[in-house]
CSV table of C-alpha atoms and ligand atoms in Angstrom, one decimal:
chain,number,residue,atom,x,y,z
A,11,MET,CA,99.0,-7.5,193.5
A,12,THR,CA,97.3,-5.7,195.8
A,13,ALA,CA,95.3,-7.9,198.3
A,14,LEU,CA,92.4,-9.1,197.4
A,15,LEU,CA,91.1,-10.8,200.3
A,16,ASP,CA,92.3,-9.7,203.8
A,17,VAL,CA,90.7,-11.9,207.1
A,18,ARG,CA,91.7,-10.1,210.6
A,19,GLU,CA,91.9,-12.2,213.3
A,20,VAL,CA,89.0,-14.7,212.6
A,21,ARG,CA,87.0,-16.6,215.3
A,22,VAL,CA,84.8,-19.7,214.0
A,23,GLU,CA,83.0,-21.4,217.2
A,24,PHE,CA,80.9,-23.9,217.4
A,25,PRO,CA,78.3,-24.7,221.1
A,26,ILE,CA,79.3,-28.8,220.9
A,27,ARG,CA,76.0,-30.3,223.5
A,28,ARG,CA,77.0,-33.2,226.4
A,29,GLY,CA,73.6,-33.0,227.9
A,30,LEU,CA,70.4,-31.0,228.3
A,31,PHE,CA,72.0,-30.3,231.5
A,32,GLN,CA,75.8,-29.2,230.8
A,33,LYS,CA,77.1,-26.7,229.9
A,34,PRO,CA,77.9,-26.8,226.1
A,35,ARG,CA,81.3,-26.4,225.4
A,36,ILE,CA,83.1,-24.5,222.4
A,37,LEU,CA,84.3,-25.5,219.7
A,38,HIS,CA,87.2,-23.0,218.1
A,39,ALA,CA,87.5,-23.7,214.3
A,40,VAL,CA,89.3,-21.3,214.0
A,41,ASP,CA,91.5,-19.4,216.7
A,42,GLY,CA,92.0,-16.0,215.9
A,43,VAL,CA,93.6,-16.4,211.9
A,44,SER,CA,94.9,-13.0,210.2
A,45,PHE,CA,96.1,-13.5,205.8
A,46,THR,CA,95.8,-11.1,202.9
A,47,VAL,CA,96.0,-13.2,199.5
A,48,LYS,CA,96.9,-10.4,196.7
A,49,ARG,CA,95.6,-10.4,193.4
A,50,GLY,CA,97.3,-13.2,191.7
A,51,GLU,CA,98.0,-14.9,194.3
A,52,VAL,CA,97.7,-19.5,194.8
A,53,LEU,CA,97.4,-19.3,199.3
A,54,SER,CA,98.1,-23.1,199.7
A,55,LEU,CA,96.7,-24.1,203.9
A,56,VAL,CA,98.2,-27.3,205.1
A,57,GLY,CA,97.5,-29.2,208.1
A,58,GLU,CA,96.6,-32.3,209.8
A,59,SER,CA,92.5,-33.2,209.8
A,60,GLY,CA,90.7,-31.1,212.4
A,61,CYS,CA,93.1,-28.3,212.2
A,62,GLY,CA,90.2,-26.7,210.6
A,63,LYS,CA,91.1,-25.7,207.2
A,64,SER,CA,87.8,-26.4,205.8
A,65,THR,CA,86.0,-24.6,208.0
A,66,LEU,CA,87.9,-21.7,207.1
A,67,ALA,CA,87.3,-22.7,203.6
A,68,LYS,CA,83.9,-22.3,204.7
A,69,THR,CA,83.9,-19.3,206.0
A,70,LEU,CA,85.5,-17.4,203.4
A,71,LEU,CA,83.1,-18.8,201.0
A,72,GLY,CA,80.3,-16.7,204.2
A,73,ILE,CA,79.2,-20.9,204.5
A,74,HIS,CA,80.7,-19.5,207.8
A,75,ALA,CA,79.1,-16.1,209.4
A,76,PRO,CA,83.3,-15.9,211.9
A,77,THR,CA,82.5,-15.5,215.4
A,78,SER,CA,84.2,-12.4,215.1
A,79,GLY,CA,87.0,-10.5,213.6
A,80,CYS,CA,86.7,-10.2,210.1
A,81,VAL,CA,87.3,-10.7,206.3
A,82,THR,CA,87.2,-8.3,204.2
A,83,PHE,CA,87.4,-9.2,200.2
A,84,ALA,CA,87.9,-6.3,196.8
A,85,GLY,CA,87.4,-3.5,200.2
A,86,LYS,CA,84.3,-5.2,200.8
A,87,ASP,CA,83.4,-6.9,204.5
A,88,LEU,CA,81.9,-10.3,203.7
A,89,LYS,CA,79.0,-10.4,206.2
A,90,GLU,CA,77.3,-7.0,203.8
A,91,LEU,CA,77.5,-8.9,201.1
A,92,ASP,CA,74.6,-11.4,200.1
A,93,ARG,CA,75.4,-15.3,199.6
A,94,ARG,CA,74.3,-14.4,195.3
A,95,GLU,CA,77.8,-11.6,195.2
A,96,ILE,CA,79.4,-13.4,197.0
A,97,ALA,CA,79.0,-17.1,194.7
A,98,ARG,CA,79.9,-14.8,192.1
A,99,GLN,CA,82.9,-13.6,192.5
A,100,ILE,CA,84.2,-16.6,195.3
A,101,GLN,CA,83.3,-20.1,194.4
A,102,PRO,CA,84.6,-23.2,195.9
A,103,VAL,CA,86.4,-26.9,194.5
A,104,PHE,CA,85.8,-29.5,197.2
A,105,GLN,CA,87.0,-32.7,197.0
A,106,ASP,CA,85.0,-34.7,195.9
A,107,PRO,CA,83.3,-33.9,193.3
A,108,TYR,CA,81.2,-36.5,192.9
A,109,SER,CA,79.3,-36.1,196.5
A,110,SER,CA,79.7,-32.3,195.5
A,111,LEU,CA,77.3,-32.8,191.6
A,112,ASN,CA,73.8,-33.7,191.7
A,113,PRO,CA,74.0,-37.6,190.9
A,114,ARG,CA,69.9,-36.2,188.6
A,115,LYS,CA,71.6,-33.8,187.2
A,116,THR,CA,72.5,-33.8,183.5
A,117,VAL,CA,76.1,-31.3,183.5
A,118,GLU,CA,74.3,-28.9,181.4
A,119,ASP,CA,72.6,-28.7,183.6
A,120,LEU,CA,74.9,-28.6,186.3
A,121,ILE,CA,78.2,-26.7,184.7
A,122,ALA,CA,74.5,-23.4,184.6
A,123,LEU,CA,73.7,-23.6,188.1
A,124,PRO,CA,75.2,-20.4,189.3
A,125,LEU,CA,73.7,-18.9,186.2
A,126,ASP,CA,70.3,-19.6,186.9
A,127,ILE,CA,70.7,-18.8,190.4
A,128,ARG,CA,71.0,-15.7,189.3
A,129,ALA,CA,68.7,-15.7,186.6
A,130,GLN,CA,70.4,-13.4,184.0
A,131,ALA,CA,70.7,-15.0,180.8
A,132,THR,CA,68.8,-15.9,178.2
A,133,SER,CA,68.5,-20.1,177.3
A,134,SER,CA,70.8,-19.4,174.0
A,135,GLN,CA,73.2,-17.9,176.5
A,136,ARG,CA,72.9,-20.0,179.0
A,137,ARG,CA,73.6,-23.2,176.1
A,138,GLU,CA,77.1,-21.3,174.6
A,139,ALA,CA,78.0,-20.5,177.7
A,140,VAL,CA,78.6,-23.8,178.5
A,141,ALA,CA,79.7,-25.1,176.2
A,142,GLU,CA,82.4,-22.3,175.7
A,143,ILE,CA,83.4,-23.4,180.0
A,144,MET,CA,83.7,-26.7,178.7
A,145,GLY,CA,86.6,-26.2,175.5
A,146,LEU,CA,88.2,-24.5,178.5
A,147,VAL,CA,88.5,-27.5,180.9
A,148,GLY,CA,89.0,-30.2,178.4
A,149,LEU,CA,85.1,-31.4,178.8
A,150,SER,CA,83.6,-32.9,174.9
A,151,ARG,CA,80.5,-31.6,174.0
A,152,ARG,CA,79.6,-35.2,173.7
A,153,SER,CA,79.4,-35.5,177.7
A,154,ILE,CA,76.7,-32.6,178.3
A,155,HIS,CA,73.8,-34.5,178.5
A,156,ALA,CA,75.9,-37.4,180.6
A,157,TYR,CA,74.8,-37.9,184.7
A,158,PRO,CA,77.7,-37.7,186.9
A,159,SER,CA,77.6,-41.4,187.4
A,160,GLN,CA,78.8,-41.9,183.5
A,161,LEU,CA,81.9,-39.1,184.0
A,162,SER,CA,85.8,-40.4,185.8
A,163,GLY,CA,86.8,-39.2,188.7
A,164,GLY,CA,88.6,-36.5,186.8
A,165,GLN,CA,85.6,-35.2,184.8
A,166,ARG,CA,83.2,-35.2,187.5
A,167,GLN,CA,85.8,-32.4,188.8
A,168,ARG,CA,86.3,-31.3,185.8
A,169,VAL,CA,82.6,-30.0,186.0
A,170,ALA,CA,83.1,-29.0,189.2
A,171,ILE,CA,85.5,-27.0,187.6
A,172,ALA,CA,83.3,-25.8,185.2
A,173,ARG,CA,81.1,-24.5,187.1
A,174,ALA,CA,83.3,-23.0,190.3
A,175,LEU,CA,84.3,-20.4,186.3
A,176,ILE,CA,80.7,-19.9,184.6
A,177,THR,CA,80.4,-16.7,186.3
A,178,ARG,CA,84.0,-15.7,186.4
A,179,PRO,CA,84.7,-15.4,190.2
A,180,GLU,CA,88.3,-13.4,191.2
A,181,LEU,CA,88.6,-16.2,194.4
A,182,VAL,CA,88.9,-20.2,194.1
A,183,VAL,CA,89.0,-21.8,197.0
A,184,CYS,CA,89.6,-25.0,196.7
A,185,ASP,CA,89.0,-27.2,198.9
A,186,GLU,CA,91.6,-31.1,198.6
A,187,PRO,CA,91.0,-30.8,195.0
A,188,THR,CA,92.7,-33.4,193.4
A,189,SER,CA,92.7,-36.1,197.1
A,190,ALA,CA,89.7,-38.3,195.8
A,191,LEU,CA,91.4,-39.0,192.9
A,192,ASP,CA,93.9,-41.6,191.1
A,193,VAL,CA,97.9,-39.8,191.0
A,194,SER,CA,98.0,-40.1,187.6
A,195,VAL,CA,94.7,-37.3,187.0
A,196,GLN,CA,95.4,-35.2,190.1
A,197,ALA,CA,98.4,-33.8,187.8
A,198,GLN,CA,95.6,-33.2,185.2
A,199,ILE,CA,93.9,-31.6,187.2
A,200,LEU,CA,96.5,-28.8,189.1
A,201,ASN,CA,98.4,-28.4,185.9
A,202,LEU,CA,94.3,-27.0,184.5
A,203,LEU,CA,94.1,-25.6,187.5
A,204,GLN,CA,97.2,-23.4,186.5
A,205,ASP,CA,96.4,-22.8,183.1
A,206,LEU,CA,92.5,-21.8,184.6
A,207,LYS,CA,94.3,-19.0,186.7
A,208,GLU,CA,96.7,-18.0,184.7
A,209,LYS,CA,94.0,-17.8,181.2
A,210,PHE,CA,91.8,-16.1,183.6
A,211,ASN,CA,94.3,-14.1,187.0
A,212,LEU,CA,92.7,-16.0,189.3
A,213,THR,CA,93.1,-16.4,192.9
A,214,TYR,CA,93.5,-19.1,195.2
A,215,VAL,CA,93.0,-20.3,198.3
A,216,PHE,CA,94.5,-23.9,197.9
A,217,ILE,CA,93.7,-26.8,201.2
A,218,SER,CA,96.1,-29.5,200.6
A,219,HIS,CA,97.5,-31.5,203.4
A,220,ASP,CA,100.2,-32.8,200.2
A,221,LEU,CA,103.0,-30.8,201.1
A,222,ASN,CA,104.2,-32.1,197.0
A,223,VAL,CA,101.6,-30.7,195.9
A,224,VAL,CA,101.8,-27.8,197.8
A,225,ARG,CA,105.5,-26.9,197.0
A,226,HIS,CA,104.6,-27.6,193.3
A,227,PHE,CA,101.5,-25.1,193.4
A,228,SER,CA,101.5,-22.2,195.6
A,229,ASP,CA,103.4,-18.7,196.1
A,230,ARG,CA,102.9,-18.4,199.7
A,231,VAL,CA,101.7,-21.4,202.7
A,232,ALA,CA,100.5,-21.0,205.7
A,233,VAL,CA,100.4,-23.8,208.6
A,234,MET,CA,97.1,-24.7,210.5
A,235,TYR,CA,97.5,-26.3,213.8
A,236,LEU,CA,94.4,-26.8,215.7
A,237,GLY,CA,92.3,-23.3,214.8
A,238,ARG,CA,95.5,-21.2,214.3
A,239,VAL,CA,98.0,-20.6,211.4
A,240,VAL,CA,101.1,-21.1,213.3
A,241,GLU,CA,103.8,-20.1,210.5
A,242,LEU,CA,102.7,-18.0,207.4
A,243,GLY,CA,105.7,-16.7,204.5
A,244,ASP,CA,106.8,-18.0,201.1
A,245,THR,CA,106.4,-22.0,199.8
A,246,GLU,CA,110.0,-22.1,199.7
A,247,GLU,CA,111.2,-20.2,202.5
A,248,VAL,CA,108.5,-22.4,204.9
A,249,LEU,CA,108.7,-26.0,203.2
A,250,GLY,CA,112.7,-24.8,203.0
A,251,ARG,CA,113.5,-23.4,206.2
A,252,SER,CA,111.2,-24.6,208.5
A,253,LEU,CA,110.9,-22.9,211.9
A,254,HIS,CA,107.8,-24.4,213.4
A,255,PRO,CA,108.1,-27.6,215.3
A,256,TYR,CA,105.6,-28.1,213.6
A,257,THR,CA,106.2,-27.9,210.1
A,258,ARG,CA,109.5,-29.3,210.2
A,259,LYS,CA,107.1,-32.6,211.3
A,260,LEU,CA,104.6,-32.2,208.6
A,261,LYS,CA,107.5,-32.6,206.8
A,262,GLN,CA,109.3,-36.0,207.4
A,263,GLY,CA,105.6,-37.4,206.9
A,264,VAL,CA,105.7,-36.9,203.0
A,265,LEU,CA,106.0,-39.4,200.9
A,266,VAL,CA,109.8,-39.5,198.5
A,267,PRO,CA,107.8,-40.8,194.9
A,268,ASP,CA,111.2,-43.6,194.9
A,269,PRO,CA,109.6,-46.8,195.0
A,270,SER,CA,113.4,-47.6,196.4
A,271,HIS,CA,112.4,-45.0,199.9
A,272,ARG,CA,109.9,-46.2,202.7
A,273,LEU,CA,107.2,-45.1,203.5
A,274,PRO,CA,107.8,-42.7,206.6
A,275,PRO,CA,107.1,-43.7,210.0
A,276,PRO,CA,104.6,-42.2,211.1
A,277,ILE,CA,105.1,-38.4,212.7
A,278,PHE,CA,103.6,-37.7,216.0
A,279,ASP,CA,102.4,-41.0,218.7
A,280,GLY,CA,99.4,-40.8,220.0
A,281,GLY,CA,96.1,-38.8,218.6
A,282,PHE,CA,95.2,-35.8,217.3
A,283,PRO,CA,94.3,-33.0,220.6
A,284,ASP,CA,90.7,-32.6,221.7
A,285,PRO,CA,89.6,-29.4,220.4
A,286,THR,CA,87.5,-29.3,222.6
A,287,ASN,CA,89.5,-28.3,225.2
A,288,PRO,CA,93.5,-27.8,224.1
A,289,PRO,CA,96.2,-27.6,225.5
A,290,SER,CA,97.0,-24.5,227.5
A,291,GLY,CA,99.9,-21.8,225.9
A,292,CYS,CA,101.0,-23.3,222.7
A,293,HIS,CA,98.3,-26.1,221.8
A,294,PHE,CA,101.4,-27.7,220.3
A,295,HIS,CA,103.2,-28.6,223.1
A,296,PRO,CA,102.4,-31.8,224.2
A,297,ARG,CA,103.9,-32.8,221.2
A,298,CYS,CA,106.2,-30.0,220.5
A,299,PRO,CA,109.6,-32.2,220.6
A,300,ASP,CA,111.6,-28.5,222.3
A,301,ALA,CA,109.1,-27.6,224.7
A,302,GLY,CA,110.5,-25.3,226.7
A,303,GLU,CA,108.4,-24.1,230.5
A,304,ALA,CA,106.8,-21.2,228.8
A,305,CYS,CA,104.7,-22.8,226.4
A,306,THR,CA,102.5,-24.4,228.7
A,307,ALA,CA,102.0,-21.3,229.8
A,308,ARG,CA,101.5,-18.8,227.6
A,309,ARG,CA,100.0,-19.0,224.1
A,310,PRO,CA,103.3,-17.2,221.9
A,311,GLY,CA,102.6,-14.1,220.4
A,312,THR,CA,104.2,-14.4,215.8
A,313,VAL,CA,107.0,-13.1,215.2
A,314,ARG,CA,108.8,-12.1,211.5
A,315,HIS,CA,111.3,-13.7,210.0
A,316,GLY,CA,112.6,-12.6,207.1
A,317,SER,CA,109.5,-13.1,204.8
A,318,SER,CA,107.7,-15.2,206.9
A,319,THR,CA,106.0,-15.1,210.7
A,320,VAL,CA,106.0,-17.6,213.6
A,321,ALA,CA,104.2,-18.1,216.6
A,322,CYS,CA,106.4,-20.2,218.5
A,323,HIS,CA,108.4,-18.5,222.0
A,324,LEU,CA,112.0,-20.4,220.3
A,325,TYR,CA,111.7,-17.4,218.4
A,326,THR,CA,110.4,-14.5,221.2
A,327,GLY,CA,113.0,-16.3,223.4
A,328,LEU,CA,110.8,-17.6,226.2
A,329,ALA,CA,110.7,-21.3,225.7
A,330,THR,CA,114.9,-22.2,225.4
A,331,GLY,CA,116.1,-18.6,224.7
A,332,HIS,CA,117.3,-16.4,221.5
A,333,ASP,CA,120.3,-18.6,221.2
A,334,ALA,CA,117.8,-21.3,220.3
A,335,ALA,CA,116.1,-20.1,217.6
A,336,ASN,CA,119.9,-19.0,215.7
A,337,GLU,CA,120.6,-22.5,216.1
A,338,LYS,CA,117.3,-23.8,214.8
A,339,LEU,CA,118.2,-21.8,212.2
A,340,GLU,CA,121.1,-22.6,211.2
A,341,ASP,CA,120.7,-25.8,210.9
A,342,ALA,CA,117.2,-25.4,208.4
B,1,SF4,FE1,107.0,-26.3,221.0
B,1,SF4,FE2,106.8,-24.2,222.7
B,1,SF4,FE3,106.7,-23.4,220.1
B,1,SF4,FE4,105.2,-24.7,220.8
B,1,SF4,S1,105.9,-22.5,221.7
B,1,SF4,S2,105.9,-25.1,219.3
B,1,SF4,S3,105.2,-26.4,222.1
B,1,SF4,S4,108.7,-24.9,220.6
């Protein structure tokens, strides 16, 4: 597999205005993120709300331009591609199919929208393309003239997937594609995404807060905290061995699908830190059970362990020494 997507030191910052005469604060929504995604691979981005996953997704879709750094798709800098070319190659599937579909348009018009924007299909090609993709995503032909309000949540998400795939993109950015659906429908949509991936050799960047789904669906996982990737590697390694203290905390919040199990306790006391005024050094240090002196002073660099990379002083030897890091690895 060759790299389809190459994200290099990407930063996305937004000025937050507080008053007419006050200097704006800078929100570092994405703070120096790097990763590659190979053709045919599924990379999941996980982390709490506000960690920068969705901003990063919008950057990959060309909706936000990086403040610095570079996103390369199939060897081309996204900055050099126009919006239509990006939309032909990279398509989104968003969380809430109801709000992402125009309620005044029929299923046919919704699905054909990317073709209409390109204005390259005749009306018979348009009709055929819509009918074909509806069959592939499991939508009945009878629903072709229906409006979103006449469809179930699962059907609406199938419409969103059909619209994403009608131009046969190479990369699909799925931003929490099942979290607004009933549990019984979630599995159907995940299976559909899996089948379509095989059929069209798709590459997915998959955003989710549900580690059970991520484990089932992805090849590799990037764990994000306050705009930074803190751990990245093969799914089994990241969610199994979990080098970073934050990944370990996230795992403690995973629900067990067994009614006899109690709900897990909240994984953190207190709220999420202010992203416009993040903690010094390692942003995670106020919530980290393993924080040492170096953690408040210095941002941890990223080091490699096996197939994973991790940004934590436990593994650079600065917080509590190499022995502590080795103990963590033996415990895991
Ligand atoms: Fe915890 Fe320090 Fe590692 Fe940050 S660098 S995760 S504070 S041990």
